[in-house]
Coordinates of C-alpha atoms and ligand atoms in Angstrom, one line a residue:
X1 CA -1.6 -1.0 -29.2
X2 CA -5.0 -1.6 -30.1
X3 CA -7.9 0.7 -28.8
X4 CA -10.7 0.3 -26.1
X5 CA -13.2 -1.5 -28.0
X6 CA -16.3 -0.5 -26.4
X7 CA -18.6 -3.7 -27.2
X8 CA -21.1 -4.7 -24.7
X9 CA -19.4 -7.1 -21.7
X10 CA -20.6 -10.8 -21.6
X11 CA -23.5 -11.2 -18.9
X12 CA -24.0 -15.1 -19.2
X13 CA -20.7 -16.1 -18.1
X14 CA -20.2 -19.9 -17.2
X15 CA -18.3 -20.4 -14.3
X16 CA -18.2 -23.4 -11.5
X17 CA -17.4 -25.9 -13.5
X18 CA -14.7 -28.7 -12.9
X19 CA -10.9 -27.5 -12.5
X20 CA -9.5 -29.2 -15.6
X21 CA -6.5 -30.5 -14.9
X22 CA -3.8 -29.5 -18.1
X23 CA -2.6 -33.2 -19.8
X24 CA 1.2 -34.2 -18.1
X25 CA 3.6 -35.3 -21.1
X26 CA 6.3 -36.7 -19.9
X27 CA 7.9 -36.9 -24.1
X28 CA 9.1 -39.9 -26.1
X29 CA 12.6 -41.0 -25.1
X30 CA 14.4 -41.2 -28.8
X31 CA 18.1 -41.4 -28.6
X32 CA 18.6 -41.0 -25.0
X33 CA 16.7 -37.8 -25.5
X34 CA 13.3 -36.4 -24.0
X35 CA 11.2 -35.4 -27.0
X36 CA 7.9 -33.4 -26.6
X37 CA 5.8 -31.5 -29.4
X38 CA 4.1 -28.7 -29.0
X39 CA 1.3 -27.1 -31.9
X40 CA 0.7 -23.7 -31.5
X41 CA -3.2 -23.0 -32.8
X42 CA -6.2 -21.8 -32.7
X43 CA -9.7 -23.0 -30.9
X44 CA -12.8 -22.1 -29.1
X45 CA -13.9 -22.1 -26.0
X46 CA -17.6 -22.2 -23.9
X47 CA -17.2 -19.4 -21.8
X48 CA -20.2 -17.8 -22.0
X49 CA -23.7 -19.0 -22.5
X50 CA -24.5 -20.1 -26.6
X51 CA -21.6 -18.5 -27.7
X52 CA -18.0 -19.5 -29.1
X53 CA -14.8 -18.2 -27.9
X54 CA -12.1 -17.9 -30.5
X55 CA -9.1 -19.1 -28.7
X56 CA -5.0 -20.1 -28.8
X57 CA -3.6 -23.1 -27.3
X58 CA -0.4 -25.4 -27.3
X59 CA -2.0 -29.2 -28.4
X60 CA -5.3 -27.9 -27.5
X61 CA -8.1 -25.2 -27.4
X62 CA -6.4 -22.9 -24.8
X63 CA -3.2 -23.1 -22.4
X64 CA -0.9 -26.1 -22.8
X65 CA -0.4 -29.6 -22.0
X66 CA 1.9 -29.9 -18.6
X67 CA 5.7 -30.9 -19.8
X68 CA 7.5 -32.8 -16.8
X69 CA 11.2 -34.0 -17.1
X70 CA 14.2 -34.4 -15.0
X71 CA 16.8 -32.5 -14.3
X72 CA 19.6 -33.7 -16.5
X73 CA 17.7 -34.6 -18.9
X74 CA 18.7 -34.1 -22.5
X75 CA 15.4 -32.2 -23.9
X76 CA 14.2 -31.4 -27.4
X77 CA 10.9 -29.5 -28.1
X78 CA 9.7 -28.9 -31.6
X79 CA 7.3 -26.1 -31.4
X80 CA 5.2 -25.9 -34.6
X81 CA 3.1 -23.0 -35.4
X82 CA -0.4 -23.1 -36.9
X83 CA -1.7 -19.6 -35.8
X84 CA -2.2 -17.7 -38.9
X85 CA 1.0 -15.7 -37.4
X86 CA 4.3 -15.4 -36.5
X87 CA 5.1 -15.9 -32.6
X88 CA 7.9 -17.6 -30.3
X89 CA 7.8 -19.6 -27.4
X90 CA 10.0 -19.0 -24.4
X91 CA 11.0 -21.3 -21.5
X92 CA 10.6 -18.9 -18.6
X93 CA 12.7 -19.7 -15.6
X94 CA 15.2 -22.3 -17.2
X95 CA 19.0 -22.0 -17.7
X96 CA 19.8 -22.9 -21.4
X97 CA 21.7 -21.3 -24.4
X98 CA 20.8 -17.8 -25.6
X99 CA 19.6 -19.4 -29.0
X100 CA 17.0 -22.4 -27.5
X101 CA 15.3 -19.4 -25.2
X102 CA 12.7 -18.5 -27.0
X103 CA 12.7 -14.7 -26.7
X104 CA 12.0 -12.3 -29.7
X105 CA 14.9 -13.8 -31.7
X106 CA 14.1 -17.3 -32.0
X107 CA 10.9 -15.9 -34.0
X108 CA 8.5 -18.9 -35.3
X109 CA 6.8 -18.0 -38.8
X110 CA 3.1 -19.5 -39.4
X111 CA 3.6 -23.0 -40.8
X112 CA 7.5 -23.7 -39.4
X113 CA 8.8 -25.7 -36.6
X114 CA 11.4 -24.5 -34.4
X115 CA 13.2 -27.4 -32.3
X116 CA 14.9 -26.4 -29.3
X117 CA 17.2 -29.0 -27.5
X118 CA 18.3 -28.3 -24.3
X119 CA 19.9 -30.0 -21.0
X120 CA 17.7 -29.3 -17.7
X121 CA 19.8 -27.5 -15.2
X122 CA 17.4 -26.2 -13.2
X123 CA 16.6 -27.8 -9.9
X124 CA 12.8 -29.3 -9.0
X125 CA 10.4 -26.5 -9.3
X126 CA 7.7 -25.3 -11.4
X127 CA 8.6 -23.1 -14.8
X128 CA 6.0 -22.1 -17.8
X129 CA 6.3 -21.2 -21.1
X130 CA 4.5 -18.7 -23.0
X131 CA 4.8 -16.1 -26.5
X132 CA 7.8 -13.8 -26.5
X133 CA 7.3 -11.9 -30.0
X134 CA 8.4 -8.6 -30.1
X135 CA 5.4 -6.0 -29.3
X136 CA 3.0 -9.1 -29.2
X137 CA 3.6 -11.0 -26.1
X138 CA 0.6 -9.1 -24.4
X139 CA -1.9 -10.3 -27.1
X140 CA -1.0 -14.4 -27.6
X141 CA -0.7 -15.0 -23.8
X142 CA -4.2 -13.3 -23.0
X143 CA -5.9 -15.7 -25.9
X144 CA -4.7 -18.4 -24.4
X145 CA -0.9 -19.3 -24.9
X146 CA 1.1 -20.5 -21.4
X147 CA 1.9 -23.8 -20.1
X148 CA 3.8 -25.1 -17.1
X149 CA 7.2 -27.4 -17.0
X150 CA 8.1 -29.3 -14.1
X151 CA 11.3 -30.4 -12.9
X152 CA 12.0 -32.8 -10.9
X153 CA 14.8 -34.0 -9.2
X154 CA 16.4 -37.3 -6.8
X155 CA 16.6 -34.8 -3.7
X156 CA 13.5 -33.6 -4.0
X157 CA 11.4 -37.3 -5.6
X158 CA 12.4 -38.5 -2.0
X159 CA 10.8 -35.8 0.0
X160 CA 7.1 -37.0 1.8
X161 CA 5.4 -33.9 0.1
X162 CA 2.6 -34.9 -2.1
X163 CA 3.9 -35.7 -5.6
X164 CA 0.7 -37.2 -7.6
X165 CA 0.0 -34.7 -10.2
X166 CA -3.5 -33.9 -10.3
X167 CA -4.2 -35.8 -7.3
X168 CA -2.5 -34.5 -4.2
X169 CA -0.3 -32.0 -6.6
X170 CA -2.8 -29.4 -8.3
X171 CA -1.4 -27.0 -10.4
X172 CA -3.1 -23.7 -10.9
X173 CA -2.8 -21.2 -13.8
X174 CA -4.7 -18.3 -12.3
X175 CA -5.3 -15.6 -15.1
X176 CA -8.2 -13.0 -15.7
X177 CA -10.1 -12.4 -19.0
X178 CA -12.8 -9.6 -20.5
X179 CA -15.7 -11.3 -22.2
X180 CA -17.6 -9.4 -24.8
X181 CA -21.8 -10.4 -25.4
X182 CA -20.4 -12.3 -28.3
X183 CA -18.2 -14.9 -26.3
X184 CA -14.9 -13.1 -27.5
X185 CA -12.5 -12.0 -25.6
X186 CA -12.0 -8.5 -24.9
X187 CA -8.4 -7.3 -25.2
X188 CA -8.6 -3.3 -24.8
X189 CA -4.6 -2.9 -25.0
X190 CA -4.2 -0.5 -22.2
X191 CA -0.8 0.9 -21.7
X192 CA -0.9 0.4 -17.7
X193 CA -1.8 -3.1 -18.0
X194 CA -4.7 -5.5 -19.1
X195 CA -6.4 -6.6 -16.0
X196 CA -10.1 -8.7 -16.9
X197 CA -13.0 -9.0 -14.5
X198 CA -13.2 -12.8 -15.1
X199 CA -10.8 -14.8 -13.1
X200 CA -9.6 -18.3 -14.8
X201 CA -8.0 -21.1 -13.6
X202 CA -6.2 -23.4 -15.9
X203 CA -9.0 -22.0 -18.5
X204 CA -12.0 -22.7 -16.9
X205 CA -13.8 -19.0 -14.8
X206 CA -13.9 -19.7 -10.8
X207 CA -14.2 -23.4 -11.5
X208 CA -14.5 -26.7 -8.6
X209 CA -12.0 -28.6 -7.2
X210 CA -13.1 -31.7 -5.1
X211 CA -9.8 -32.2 -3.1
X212 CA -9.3 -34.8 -0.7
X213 CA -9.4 -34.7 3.0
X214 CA -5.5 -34.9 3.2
X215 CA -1.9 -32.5 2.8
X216 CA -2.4 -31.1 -0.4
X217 CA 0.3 -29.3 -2.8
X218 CA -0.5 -26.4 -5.3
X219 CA 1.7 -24.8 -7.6
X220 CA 0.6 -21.7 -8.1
X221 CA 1.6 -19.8 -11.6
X222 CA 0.2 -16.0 -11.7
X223 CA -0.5 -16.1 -15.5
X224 CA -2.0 -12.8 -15.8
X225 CA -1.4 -10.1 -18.0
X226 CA -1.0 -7.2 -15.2
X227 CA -2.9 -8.4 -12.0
X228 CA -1.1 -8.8 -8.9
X229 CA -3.0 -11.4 -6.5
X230 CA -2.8 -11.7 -2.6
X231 CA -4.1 -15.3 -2.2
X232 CA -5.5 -16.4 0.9
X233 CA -8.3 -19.0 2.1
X234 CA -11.7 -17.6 2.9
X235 CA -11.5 -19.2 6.3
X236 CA -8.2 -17.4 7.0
X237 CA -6.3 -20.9 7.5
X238 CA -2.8 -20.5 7.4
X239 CA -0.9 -22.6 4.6
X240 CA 2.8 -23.3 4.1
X241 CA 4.5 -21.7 1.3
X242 CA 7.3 -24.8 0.0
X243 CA 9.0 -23.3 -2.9
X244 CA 9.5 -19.9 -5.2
X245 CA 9.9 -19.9 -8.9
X246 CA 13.0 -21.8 -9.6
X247 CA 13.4 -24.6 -6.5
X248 CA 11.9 -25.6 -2.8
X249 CA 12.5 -23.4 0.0
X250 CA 15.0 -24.3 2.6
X251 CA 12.4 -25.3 4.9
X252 CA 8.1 -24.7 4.7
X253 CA 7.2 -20.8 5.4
X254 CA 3.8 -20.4 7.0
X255 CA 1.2 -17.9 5.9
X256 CA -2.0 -16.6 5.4
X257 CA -1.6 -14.2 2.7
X258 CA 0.6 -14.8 -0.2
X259 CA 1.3 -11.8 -3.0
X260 CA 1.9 -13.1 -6.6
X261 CA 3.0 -10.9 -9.7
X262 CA 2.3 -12.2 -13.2
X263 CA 5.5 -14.6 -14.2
X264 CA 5.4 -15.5 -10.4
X265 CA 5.2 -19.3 -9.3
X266 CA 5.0 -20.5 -5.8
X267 CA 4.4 -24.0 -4.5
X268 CA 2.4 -24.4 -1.1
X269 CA 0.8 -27.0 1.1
X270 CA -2.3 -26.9 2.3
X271 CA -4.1 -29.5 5.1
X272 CA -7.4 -30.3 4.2
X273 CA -7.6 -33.4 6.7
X274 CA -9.8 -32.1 9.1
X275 CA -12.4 -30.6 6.1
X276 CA -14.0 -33.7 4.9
X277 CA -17.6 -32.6 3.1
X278 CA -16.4 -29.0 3.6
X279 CA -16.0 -26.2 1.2
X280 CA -13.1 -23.9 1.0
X281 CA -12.4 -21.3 -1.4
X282 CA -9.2 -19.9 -2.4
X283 CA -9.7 -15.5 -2.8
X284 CA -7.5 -12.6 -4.2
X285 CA -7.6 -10.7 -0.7
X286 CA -6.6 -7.4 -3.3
X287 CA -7.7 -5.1 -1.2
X288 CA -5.2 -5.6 1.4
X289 CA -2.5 -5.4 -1.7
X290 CA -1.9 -1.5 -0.5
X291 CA -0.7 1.3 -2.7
X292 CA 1.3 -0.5 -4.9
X293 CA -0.5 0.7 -8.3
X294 CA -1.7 4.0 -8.4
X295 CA -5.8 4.8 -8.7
X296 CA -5.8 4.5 -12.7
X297 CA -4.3 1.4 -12.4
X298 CA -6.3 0.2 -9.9
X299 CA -10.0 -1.8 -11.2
X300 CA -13.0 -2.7 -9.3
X301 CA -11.4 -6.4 -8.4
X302 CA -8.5 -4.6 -6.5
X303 CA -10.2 -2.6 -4.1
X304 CA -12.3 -6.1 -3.0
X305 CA -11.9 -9.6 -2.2
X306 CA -12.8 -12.2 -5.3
X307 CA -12.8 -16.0 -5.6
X308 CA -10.5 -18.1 -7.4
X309 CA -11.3 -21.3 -6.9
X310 CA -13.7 -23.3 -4.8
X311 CA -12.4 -26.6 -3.1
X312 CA -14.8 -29.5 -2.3
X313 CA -13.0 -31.7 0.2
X314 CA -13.6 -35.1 -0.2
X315 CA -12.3 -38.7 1.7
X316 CA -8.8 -38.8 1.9
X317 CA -6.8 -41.1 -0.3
X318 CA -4.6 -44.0 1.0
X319 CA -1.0 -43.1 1.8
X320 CA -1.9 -40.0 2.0
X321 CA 1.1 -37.7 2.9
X322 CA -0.1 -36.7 6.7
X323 CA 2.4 -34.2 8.1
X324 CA 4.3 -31.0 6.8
X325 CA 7.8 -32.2 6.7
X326 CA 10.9 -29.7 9.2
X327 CA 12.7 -28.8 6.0
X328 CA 12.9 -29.3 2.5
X329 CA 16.5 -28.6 0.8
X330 CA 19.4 -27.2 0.9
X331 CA 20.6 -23.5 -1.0
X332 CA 23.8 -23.2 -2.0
X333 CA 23.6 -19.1 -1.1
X334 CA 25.6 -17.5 -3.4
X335 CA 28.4 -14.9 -1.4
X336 CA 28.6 -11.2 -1.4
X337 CA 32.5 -11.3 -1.3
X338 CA 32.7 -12.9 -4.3
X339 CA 30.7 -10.2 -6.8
X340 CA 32.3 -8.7 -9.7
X341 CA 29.7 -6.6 -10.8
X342 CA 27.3 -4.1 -9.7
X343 CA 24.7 -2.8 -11.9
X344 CA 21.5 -0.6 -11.9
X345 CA 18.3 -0.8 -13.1
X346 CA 15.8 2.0 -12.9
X347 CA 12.8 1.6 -13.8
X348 CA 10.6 4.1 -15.4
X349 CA 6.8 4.5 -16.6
X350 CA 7.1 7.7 -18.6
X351 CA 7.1 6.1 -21.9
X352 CA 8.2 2.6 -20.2
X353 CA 12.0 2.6 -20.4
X354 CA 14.6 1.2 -18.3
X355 CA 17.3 3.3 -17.5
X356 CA 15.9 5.6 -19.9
X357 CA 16.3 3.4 -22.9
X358 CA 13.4 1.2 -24.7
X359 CA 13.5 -2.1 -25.7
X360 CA 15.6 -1.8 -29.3
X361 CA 16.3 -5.9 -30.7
X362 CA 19.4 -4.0 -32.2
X363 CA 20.7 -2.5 -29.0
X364 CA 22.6 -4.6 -26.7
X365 CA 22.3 -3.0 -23.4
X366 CA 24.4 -4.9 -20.9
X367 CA 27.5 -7.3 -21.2
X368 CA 28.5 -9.7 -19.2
X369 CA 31.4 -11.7 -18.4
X370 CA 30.7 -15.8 -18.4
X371 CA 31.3 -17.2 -14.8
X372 CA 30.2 -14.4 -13.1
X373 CA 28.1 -13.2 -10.3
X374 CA 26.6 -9.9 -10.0
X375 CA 24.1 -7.9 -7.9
X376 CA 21.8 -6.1 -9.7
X377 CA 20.2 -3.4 -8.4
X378 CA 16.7 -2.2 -9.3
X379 CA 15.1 0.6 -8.6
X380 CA 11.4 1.3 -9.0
X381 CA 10.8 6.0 -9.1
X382 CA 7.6 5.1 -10.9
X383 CA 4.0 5.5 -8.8
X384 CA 3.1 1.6 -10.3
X385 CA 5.0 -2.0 -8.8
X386 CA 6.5 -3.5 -11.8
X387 CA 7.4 -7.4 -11.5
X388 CA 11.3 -7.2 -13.1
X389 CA 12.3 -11.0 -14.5
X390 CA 15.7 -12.0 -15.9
X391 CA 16.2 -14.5 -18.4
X392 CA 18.9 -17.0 -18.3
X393 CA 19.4 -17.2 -14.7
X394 CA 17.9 -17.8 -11.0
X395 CA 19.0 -15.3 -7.9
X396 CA 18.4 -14.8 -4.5
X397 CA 16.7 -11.2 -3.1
X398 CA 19.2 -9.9 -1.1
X399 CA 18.0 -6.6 0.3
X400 CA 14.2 -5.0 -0.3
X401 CA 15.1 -1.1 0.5
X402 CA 17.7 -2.6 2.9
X403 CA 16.1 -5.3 5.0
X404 CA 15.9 -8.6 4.5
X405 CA 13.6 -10.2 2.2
X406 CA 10.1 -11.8 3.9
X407 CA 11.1 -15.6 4.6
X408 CA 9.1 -17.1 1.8
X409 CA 11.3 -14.5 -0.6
X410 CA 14.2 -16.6 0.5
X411 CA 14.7 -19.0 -2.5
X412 CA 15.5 -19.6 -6.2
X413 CA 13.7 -16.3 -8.2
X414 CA 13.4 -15.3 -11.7
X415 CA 10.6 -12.3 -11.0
X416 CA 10.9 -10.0 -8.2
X417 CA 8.1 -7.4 -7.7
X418 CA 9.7 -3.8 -7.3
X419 CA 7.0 -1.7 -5.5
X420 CA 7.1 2.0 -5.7
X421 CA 9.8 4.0 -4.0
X422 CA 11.7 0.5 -3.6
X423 CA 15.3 -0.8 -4.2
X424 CA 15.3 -5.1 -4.6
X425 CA 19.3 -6.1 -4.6
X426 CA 19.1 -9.3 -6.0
X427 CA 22.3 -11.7 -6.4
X428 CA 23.3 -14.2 -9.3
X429 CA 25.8 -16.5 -11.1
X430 CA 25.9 -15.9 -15.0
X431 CA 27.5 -19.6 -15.5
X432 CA 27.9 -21.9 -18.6
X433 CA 26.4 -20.7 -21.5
X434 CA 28.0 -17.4 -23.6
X435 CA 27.4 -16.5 -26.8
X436 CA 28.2 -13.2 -28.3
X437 CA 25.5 -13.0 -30.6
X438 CA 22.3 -13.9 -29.0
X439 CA 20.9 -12.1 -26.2
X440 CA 18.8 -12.7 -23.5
X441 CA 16.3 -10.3 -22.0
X442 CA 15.1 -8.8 -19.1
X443 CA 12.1 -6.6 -18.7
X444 CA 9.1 -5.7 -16.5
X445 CA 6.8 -9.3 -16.6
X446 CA 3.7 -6.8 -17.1
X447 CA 2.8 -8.0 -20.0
X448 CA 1.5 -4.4 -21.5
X449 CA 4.6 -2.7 -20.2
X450 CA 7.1 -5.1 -21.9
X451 CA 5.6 -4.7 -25.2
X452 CA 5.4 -1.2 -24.9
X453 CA 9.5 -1.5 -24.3
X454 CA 10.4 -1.9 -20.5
X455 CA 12.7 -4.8 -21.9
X456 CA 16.4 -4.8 -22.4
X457 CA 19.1 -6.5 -23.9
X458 CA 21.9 -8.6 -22.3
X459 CA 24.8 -11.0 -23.5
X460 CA 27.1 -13.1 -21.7
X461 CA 30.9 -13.7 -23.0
Ligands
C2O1 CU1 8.0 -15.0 -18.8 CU2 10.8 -12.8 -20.8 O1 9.3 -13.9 -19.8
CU2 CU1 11.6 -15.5 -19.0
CU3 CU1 5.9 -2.6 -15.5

């Protein structure tokens, strides 16, 4: 990994500006398929005052347009790539064959197009997509390569939540950046984690949201490199957390606080209605986060409070969605009695292994039989939280050191965050899609720490 660089820091940094709001595709229907294209390239930013900041970006300077589709829908994506580099682009969060994930083997060279076609399996939620090169991962996403997917779905279309993207449904990449004087970013490569002291949202630094007076919906994606946030309101209201990373919760789960590690989504609802020509700001309460990275790990930003975002409300909209519905879907849970498999996963920090191996594209580190469900087991000896995601599938927590997970832990997942000292039991169904040859991964969703080889290897037969 690349050195500290020791350049000055950016003083004239532009912040408060607009949210912008990433395009929605919806594709091209061709053949009874949805077709979307993605350009992987480079741009430049304004991020700090006079200066240019070289950037990457799927269709556009930085981030990605939003993809939506249904599930059931027949998808094909051709990803072309213009960076000057090779890369890959993985579909985090979705069920699909081993060979249209995106990981380190579906490797895109500068210049070629990789199409993946795919059927959407996954229920309504909100899933991202982002670099998965081998030993690189760390680098593209921090200069600008993510986007979101959503899925929708007839159960959840008909639910009165609020549904107009960009409207009353906001989405919100949250990610933090280092600016040097000379508007580029600052990527110092630290082992333990990249965490900036700029905080973005959908690429723009602590921007404006004028919302309106009215139920709004966010779907949060914690886009960072290594920070963990604790989001929270800075008047303390209490929101309602509606869904996890890979579907709606059974019913809404009401907060104050909500912890996201990087991979994490969440979807919540917020009440504005009584706020008209208010402000409200959305804040990282980090300081309440606890021990769950040691000092070294720990920066300025996570021993205080910071802002996020700042909401303007504004008049309501008509039809606006009014009341916070009793419940939301239904989860087919899967059943203890019915597991074939038990496995464990420690995790370690001394040279970032799991289960004392690091990540070898060669090595295939776990098999596992098509059709079934498993508990894995993972277990986190090292003083730092690590945020362990599985490709492929969705599970359900089951146990966090033996209790219960918190109620808003209590739907679909694809990253769970392991805190120190802790055991997460998590339970899932490895269903339709074997192959041999291709593997899927699963690693610590610290960007830094996968590269550096907390990843593994898994196929299913
Ligand atoms: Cu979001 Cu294997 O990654
Ligand atoms: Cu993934
Ligand atoms: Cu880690």
């Amino acid at each position: 990994m690349m050195g500290a660089t020791t350049l000055p820091r950016a003083r004239d940094i532009i912040t408060g500006q607009t949210l912008p709001i990433p395009d929605l595709l919806t594709g091209e229907m061709v053949n009874g398929q949805r077709v979307f294209d993605l350009t992987i390239q480079q741009g430049t930013m304004a991020f700090v005052s006079s200066q240019q900041t070289p950037t990457f970006g799927y269709n556009g300077q930085i981030l990605g347009p939003t993809l939506v589709m249904n599930k059931g829908d027949e998808v094909v994506i051709n990803v072309t790539n213009h960076l000057g580099e090779p890369t890959t682009t993985h579909w985090h969060g979705l069920h699909l064959p081993a060979v249209m994930d995106g990981g380190p083997h579906q490797r895109i060279e500068d210049g070629q197009t990789w199409q993946a076609n795919f059927t959407i399996m996954n229920e309504a939620a909100t899933f991202w997509y982002h670099p998965h090169l081998e030993g690189k991962t760390a680098e593209h996403v921090y200069h600008g390569l993510a986007g979101l997917f959503i899925v929708k779905d007839e159960a959840t279309d008909q639910l009165a939540i609020p549904q107009q993207y960009g409207v009353d449904d906001i989405p919100l990449i949250i990610q933090d950046k280092i600016f040097n004087a000379d508007g580029s970013l600052n990527y110092p490569g630290t082992d333990e984690g990249v965490k900036g002291d700029n905080i973005l949202v959908n690429g723009a630094i602590t921007p404006v949201l004028e919302a309106p007076a009215q139920m709004v919906r966010f779907r949060l994606l914690a886009g960072s490199n290594a920070r963990i946030f604790n989001f929270g309101f800075s008047d303390n209201r209490q929101f309602h957390q509606i869904g996890t990373d890979g579907g709606l919760l059974e019913a809404p789960v009401p907060l104050t606080r909500l912890m996201l590690a990087t991979g994490e989504r969440a979807e919540i609802l917020v009440n504005f209605a009584a706020d008209e020509n208010q402000e409200i700001r959305l804040l990282s309460y980090s300081s309440e986060l606890g021990n769950i990275d040691p000092f070294w790990a720990r920066d300025s930003l996570d021993k205080t409070t910071f802002d996020v975002l700042t909401i303007k409300v504004r008049a309501a909209n008509q039809n606006a969605v009014t009341r916070l519905p009793d419940s939301l879907v239904t989860i087919a849970r899967l059943d203890e009695s019915q597991v074939d498999v038990t496995r464990t996963f420690k995790l370690q920090m001394v040279s970032f292994r799991i289960n004392g191996q690091s990540m070898d594209l060669n090595r295939i580190d776990e098999t596992i039989a098509l059709n079934d469900i498993e508990i894995w087991e993972i277990t986190n000896n090292s003083p730092m939280a690590h945020p362990f995601h599985v490709h492929d599938i969705q599970f359900l927590i089951l146990t966090r050191n033996g209790s219960p997970p918190p109620e808003n832990e209590r739907g679909w997942k694809d990253v769970v965050l392991v805190r120190p000292q802790e055991t997460v039991r998590f339970i899932a169904h490895f269903s339709e899609f074997a192959d041999p040859n291709t593997p899927y991964m699963y690693h610590c969703h610290i960007l830094e720490h996968e590269d550096a080889g907390m990843m593994g290897q898994f196929v299913v037969v």
